[in-house]
Tab-separated table of N, CA, C and O in Angstrom:
chain	number	residue	atom	x	y	z
N	5	TYR	N	107.123	37.058	169.093
N	5	TYR	CA	106.635	36.022	168.551
N	5	TYR	C	105.975	37.128	167.740
N	5	TYR	O	105.118	37.870	168.063
N	6	ARG	N	105.836	36.225	166.509
N	6	ARG	CA	105.753	37.205	165.369
N	6	ARG	C	103.875	37.474	165.095
N	6	ARG	O	103.112	37.653	164.480
N	7	GLY	N	103.277	36.140	165.793
N	7	GLY	CA	102.281	36.235	165.757
N	7	GLY	C	101.268	35.024	164.499
N	7	GLY	O	102.267	34.984	163.641
N	8	ASP	N	99.770	35.511	163.418
N	8	ASP	CA	99.613	35.311	162.521
N	8	ASP	C	99.968	36.107	161.576
N	8	ASP	O	100.431	37.298	161.396
N	9	THR	N	101.631	35.261	160.259
N	9	THR	CA	102.035	36.159	159.352
N	9	THR	C	102.019	35.856	157.846
N	9	THR	O	102.310	36.599	157.689
N	10	HIS	N	100.541	35.428	157.953
N	10	HIS	CA	99.669	34.557	156.716
N	10	HIS	C	99.625	36.369	156.520
N	10	HIS	O	99.553	35.716	154.469
N	11	ALA	N	99.227	37.072	156.420
N	11	ALA	CA	98.515	38.456	155.943
N	11	ALA	C	99.761	39.009	154.732
N	11	ALA	O	99.966	39.226	153.932
N	12	ASN	N	101.284	39.533	156.047
N	12	ASN	CA	102.068	39.386	155.354
N	12	ASN	C	102.714	38.592	154.093
N	12	ASN	O	103.095	39.178	153.406
N	13	CYS	N	103.004	37.182	154.197
N	13	CYS	CA	103.305	36.768	153.841
N	13	CYS	C	102.702	36.550	152.360
N	13	CYS	O	103.131	36.759	151.013
N	14	ALA	N	101.411	36.981	152.510
N	14	ALA	CA	100.716	36.891	150.910
N	14	ALA	C	100.469	38.448	150.585
N	14	ALA	O	100.468	38.270	148.998
N	15	GLN	N	100.660	39.059	151.176
N	15	GLN	CA	101.130	40.603	149.889
N	15	GLN	C	102.295	40.464	149.736
N	15	GLN	O	103.016	40.719	148.967
N	16	ILE	N	103.427	39.756	150.383
N	16	ILE	CA	104.784	40.143	150.051
N	16	ILE	C	104.983	38.902	148.773
N	16	ILE	O	105.196	39.160	147.233
N	17	LEU	N	103.874	37.494	148.320
N	17	LEU	CA	104.229	37.120	147.800
N	17	LEU	C	103.032	38.222	146.154
N	17	LEU	O	103.646	37.784	145.283
N	18	SER	N	102.538	38.712	146.567
N	18	SER	CA	101.653	39.223	145.346
N	18	SER	C	102.893	40.371	145.323
N	18	SER	O	102.499	40.676	143.491
N	19	CYS	N	103.558	41.133	145.749
N	19	CYS	CA	104.944	42.345	145.532
N	19	CYS	C	105.746	41.223	144.240
N	19	CYS	O	105.849	41.923	143.402
N	20	CYS	N	106.357	40.410	144.730
N	20	CYS	CA	106.728	39.547	144.211
N	20	CYS	C	106.177	39.269	142.249
N	20	CYS	O	107.321	39.317	141.375
N	21	ARG	N	105.048	38.914	142.267
N	21	ARG	CA	104.229	38.177	141.700
N	21	ARG	C	104.356	39.517	140.190
N	21	ARG	O	104.354	39.291	139.375
N	22	LYS	N	103.645	40.910	140.555
N	22	LYS	CA	103.226	41.544	140.070
N	22	LYS	C	104.939	42.239	139.528
N	22	LYS	O	104.928	42.314	138.297
N	23	TYR	N	106.212	42.325	140.160
N	23	TYR	CA	107.402	43.059	139.910
N	23	TYR	C	108.811	41.684	139.389
N	23	TYR	O	109.310	41.474	139.251
N	24	LEU	N	107.283	40.419	138.774
N	24	LEU	CA	108.071	39.060	138.665
N	24	LEU	C	109.691	38.765	139.468
N	24	LEU	O	111.332	38.096	139.029
N	25	VAL	N	109.996	39.015	140.416
N	25	VAL	CA	110.640	38.609	142.037
N	25	VAL	C	110.452	37.249	142.128
N	25	VAL	O	110.023	36.737	142.429
N	26	PRO	N	112.007	37.042	141.501
N	26	PRO	CA	111.725	35.312	142.266
N	26	PRO	C	112.150	34.961	143.530
N	26	PRO	O	112.252	36.200	144.530
N	27	ILE	N	111.154	33.679	144.314
N	27	ILE	CA	111.433	33.175	145.419
N	27	ILE	C	111.612	32.097	145.126
N	27	ILE	O	112.562	31.494	144.740
N	28	VAL	N	112.623	32.060	147.154
N	28	VAL	CA	112.992	30.615	147.438
N	28	VAL	C	112.181	29.747	148.403
N	28	VAL	O	112.264	30.684	149.697
N	29	LEU	N	111.559	28.151	147.888
N	29	LEU	CA	110.647	28.149	149.648
N	29	LEU	C	111.680	27.684	150.499
N	29	LEU	O	112.488	27.347	150.282
N	30	SER	N	111.692	28.040	151.237
N	30	SER	CA	112.217	27.022	152.623
N	30	SER	C	110.873	26.893	154.460
N	30	SER	O	109.642	27.301	153.867
N	31	SER	N	111.762	25.491	154.535
N	31	SER	CA	110.644	25.604	155.928
N	31	SER	C	110.797	25.429	156.936
N	31	SER	O	110.541	25.342	158.052
N	32	ASP	N	112.415	26.990	157.128
N	32	ASP	CA	111.686	27.734	158.828
N	32	ASP	C	111.638	27.212	159.232
N	32	ASP	O	111.326	26.974	160.544
N	33	SER	N	112.289	25.613	159.721
N	33	SER	CA	112.867	24.916	160.856
N	33	SER	C	113.531	25.547	161.751
N	33	SER	O	113.810	25.384	162.343
N	34	HIS	N	112.271	25.003	162.761
N	34	HIS	CA	113.054	25.427	164.380
N	34	HIS	C	113.293	24.189	165.569
N	34	HIS	O	113.266	24.646	166.059
N	35	GLY	N	113.368	23.037	164.333
N	35	GLY	CA	113.669	21.775	165.189
N	35	GLY	C	113.511	20.652	164.020
N	35	GLY	O	113.286	20.760	162.909
N	36	THR	N	114.427	20.129	164.831
N	36	THR	CA	115.276	18.846	163.502
N	36	THR	C	114.251	18.058	162.545
N	36	THR	O	114.219	17.566	161.383
N	37	GLU	N	112.736	17.593	163.623
N	37	GLU	CA	111.531	16.251	162.327
N	37	GLU	C	111.207	18.156	161.408
N	37	GLU	O	110.569	17.155	160.688
N	38	HIS	N	111.451	18.945	161.173
N	38	HIS	CA	110.511	19.581	160.410
N	38	HIS	C	111.825	20.380	159.106
N	38	HIS	O	111.323	20.981	158.533
N	39	ILE	N	113.125	19.557	159.373
N	39	ILE	CA	113.629	19.792	158.401
N	39	ILE	C	113.444	19.546	156.524
N	39	ILE	O	113.874	18.456	156.951
N	40	GLY	N	113.617	20.556	155.813
N	40	GLY	CA	113.396	19.477	154.483
N	40	GLY	C	112.002	19.625	154.211
N	40	GLY	O	111.554	19.263	153.229
N	41	ASP	N	111.138	19.983	155.185
N	41	ASP	CA	109.230	19.790	154.935
N	41	ASP	C	109.120	21.035	154.467
N	41	ASP	O	108.476	21.716	154.509
N	42	PHE	N	108.577	21.149	153.491
N	42	PHE	CA	108.003	22.651	152.298
N	42	PHE	C	106.916	22.264	152.227
N	42	PHE	O	106.676	23.502	151.902
N	43	THR	N	106.177	21.337	153.193
N	43	THR	CA	104.115	21.594	151.951
N	43	THR	C	103.989	22.580	152.598
N	43	THR	O	102.847	23.150	152.071
N	44	TYR	N	104.357	23.159	154.014
N	44	TYR	CA	103.938	24.575	154.337
N	44	TYR	C	103.635	25.040	153.003
N	44	TYR	O	103.207	25.951	152.842
N	45	ALA	N	104.900	25.477	152.719
N	45	ALA	CA	105.129	26.399	151.895
N	45	ALA	C	104.342	26.601	150.408
N	45	ALA	O	104.020	27.064	150.171
N	46	ALA	N	104.869	25.097	150.253
N	46	ALA	CA	104.453	25.152	149.325
N	46	ALA	C	103.427	24.847	148.540
N	46	ALA	O	102.348	25.796	147.744
N	47	ASP	N	102.155	24.568	150.520
N	47	ASP	CA	100.880	25.084	149.488
N	47	ASP	C	100.301	26.168	150.161
N	47	ASP	O	99.653	27.132	149.444
N	48	PHE	N	101.121	27.394	150.437
N	48	PHE	CA	100.734	28.497	150.296
N	48	PHE	C	101.041	29.041	149.655
N	48	PHE	O	100.642	30.086	148.585
N	49	VAL	N	101.856	29.351	148.419
N	49	VAL	CA	101.996	29.338	146.753
N	49	VAL	C	101.682	28.776	146.365
N	49	VAL	O	101.108	29.317	145.166
N	50	HIS	N	101.334	28.089	145.994
N	50	HIS	CA	99.954	27.357	145.440
N	50	HIS	C	98.370	27.833	145.123
N	50	HIS	O	98.480	29.064	144.835
N	51	ASN	N	98.529	28.473	147.255
N	51	ASN	CA	96.997	28.612	147.362
N	51	ASN	C	96.938	29.971	146.174
N	51	ASN	O	95.702	30.613	146.487
N	52	ALA	N	98.335	30.898	146.824
N	52	ALA	CA	98.532	32.367	146.249
N	52	ALA	C	98.375	32.222	144.999
N	52	ALA	O	98.628	32.969	144.215
N	53	MET	N	98.681	31.042	143.821
N	53	MET	CA	98.151	31.225	142.696
N	53	MET	C	100.068	31.731	142.454
N	53	MET	O	99.372	31.967	141.089
N	54	PHE	N	100.745	31.195	143.112
N	54	PHE	CA	101.795	32.166	142.576
N	54	PHE	C	102.880	31.378	141.160
N	54	PHE	O	103.043	30.021	141.301
N	55	PRO	N	102.834	31.823	140.507
N	55	PRO	CA	104.298	31.610	139.759
N	55	PRO	C	104.831	30.487	139.260
N	55	PRO	O	105.643	30.827	140.461
N	56	GLU	N	105.188	28.814	139.030
N	56	GLU	CA	105.977	28.063	139.589
N	56	GLU	C	107.399	28.443	139.148
N	56	GLU	O	108.230	28.485	139.381
N	57	GLY	N	106.989	29.233	137.981
N	57	GLY	CA	107.879	30.031	137.100
N	57	GLY	C	109.531	30.835	138.005
N	57	GLY	O	110.457	30.735	137.943
N	58	LEU	N	108.279	31.426	138.746
N	58	LEU	CA	109.330	32.304	139.821
N	58	LEU	C	109.569	31.447	141.056
N	58	LEU	O	110.279	32.302	141.849
N	59	ILE	N	109.848	30.302	141.634
N	59	ILE	CA	109.690	29.260	142.317
N	59	ILE	C	111.414	28.759	141.642
N	59	ILE	O	111.071	28.158	140.969
N	60	LEU	N	112.305	29.484	142.547
N	60	LEU	CA	113.772	28.897	142.063
N	60	LEU	C	114.242	27.467	142.538
N	60	LEU	O	115.163	26.981	142.140
N	61	ASN	N	113.520	26.517	144.071
N	61	ASN	CA	113.546	26.021	143.886
N	61	ASN	C	113.058	24.975	143.929
N	61	ASN	O	113.012	23.832	144.629
N	62	ASN	N	112.758	24.993	142.725
N	62	ASN	CA	110.951	23.656	143.152
N	62	ASN	C	110.902	22.532	141.984
N	62	ASN	O	110.626	22.029	142.108
N	63	GLN	N	112.107	22.788	141.276
N	63	GLN	CA	113.282	22.190	140.610
N	63	GLN	C	114.771	21.727	140.265
N	63	GLN	O	114.965	22.591	140.151
N	64	ILE	N	115.051	20.710	140.751
N	64	ILE	CA	116.876	20.429	140.959
N	64	ILE	C	117.305	21.130	139.176
N	64	ILE	O	118.362	22.001	140.042
N	65	PRO	N	117.268	20.668	137.958
N	65	PRO	CA	117.659	21.021	137.335
N	65	PRO	C	117.588	22.606	137.136
N	65	PRO	O	118.901	23.333	137.158
N	66	LYS	N	116.389	23.279	137.689
N	66	LYS	CA	116.721	24.639	137.255
N	66	LYS	C	116.908	25.091	138.596
N	66	LYS	O	118.218	26.230	138.068
N	67	LEU	N	117.069	24.308	139.885
N	67	LEU	CA	118.222	25.079	140.522
N	67	LEU	C	119.762	24.915	140.440
N	67	LEU	O	120.220	25.572	140.405
N	68	LYS	N	120.667	23.854	139.657
N	68	LYS	CA	121.466	23.645	139.342
N	68	LYS	C	121.875	24.464	138.851
N	68	LYS	O	122.987	24.976	138.580
N	69	MET	N	120.994	25.021	137.651
N	69	MET	CA	121.204	25.541	136.269
N	69	MET	C	121.697	27.566	137.166
N	69	MET	O	122.842	28.251	137.050
N	70	LEU	N	120.993	27.718	138.234
N	70	LEU	CA	121.190	29.050	138.549
N	70	LEU	C	121.890	29.192	139.531
N	70	LEU	O	122.659	29.794	138.936
N	71	LEU	N	122.608	28.017	140.423
N	71	LEU	CA	123.508	27.648	140.490
N	71	LEU	C	124.855	28.094	140.372
N	71	LEU	O	125.884	28.714	140.384
N	72	ARG	N	124.911	27.465	138.829
N	72	ARG	CA	126.301	27.334	137.687
N	72	ARG	C	126.150	28.308	137.576
N	72	ARG	O	127.083	29.576	137.387
N	73	ILE	N	124.960	29.226	137.051
N	73	ILE	CA	125.124	30.709	136.936
N	73	ILE	C	125.905	31.708	137.982
N	73	ILE	O	126.052	32.296	137.352
N	74	LEU	N	125.037	31.801	138.923
N	74	LEU	CA	125.215	32.249	140.244
N	74	LEU	C	127.251	32.501	140.008
N	74	LEU	O	128.021	32.917	140.813
N	75	ARG	N	127.683	31.068	140.133
N	75	ARG	CA	129.217	30.803	140.126
N	75	ARG	C	129.997	31.788	138.874
N	75	ARG	O	131.206	31.759	139.440
N	76	TYR	N	129.479	30.989	137.887
N	76	TYR	CA	129.637	32.311	136.531
N	76	TYR	C	130.339	33.375	136.838
N	76	TYR	O	131.114	34.236	136.963
N	77	ALA	N	128.877	33.961	137.277
N	77	ALA	CA	128.804	35.336	137.698
N	77	ALA	C	129.663	36.032	138.504
N	77	ALA	O	130.687	36.967	138.868
N	78	LYS	N	129.955	35.671	139.198
N	78	LYS	CA	130.984	35.420	140.708
N	78	LYS	C	132.455	35.496	140.577
N	78	LYS	O	133.946	36.455	140.275
N	79	THR	N	132.906	34.639	139.796
N	79	THR	CA	133.740	34.215	138.260
N	79	THR	C	134.265	35.834	138.167
N	79	THR	O	135.699	35.756	138.024
N	80	LEU	N	133.607	35.635	137.203
N	80	LEU	CA	133.505	36.678	136.393
N	80	LEU	C	134.164	38.150	137.697
N	80	LEU	O	134.257	39.143	136.686
N	81	ARG	N	133.010	38.608	138.552
N	81	ARG	CA	133.565	39.451	138.797
N	81	ARG	C	135.256	39.392	140.014
N	81	ARG	O	135.663	40.638	139.954
N	82	GLU	N	135.354	38.144	139.770
N	82	GLU	CA	136.919	37.883	140.434
N	82	GLU	C	137.578	38.863	139.345
N	82	GLU	O	139.045	38.511	139.838
N	83	ILE	N	137.520	38.671	138.322
N	83	ILE	CA	138.493	38.487	137.349
N	83	ILE	C	139.770	40.255	137.012
N	83	ILE	O	138.578	41.225	137.351
């Protein structure tokens, strides 16, 4: 068991903010009742004042655009 990971997660977010590294929020569910529940992750990044612009999956249109870009980049590598 990992114990309390709050301090580690806060430090990782701090580094991501400092170096402008985008993140993806996850429910990290270990049971069916929590699948898709981003409440803890969303509250955590909000309380850490993490920039919303660096969260890749907080807006559906932004996520769709990112996926299109990644699919296009993969196509270019295959040529």
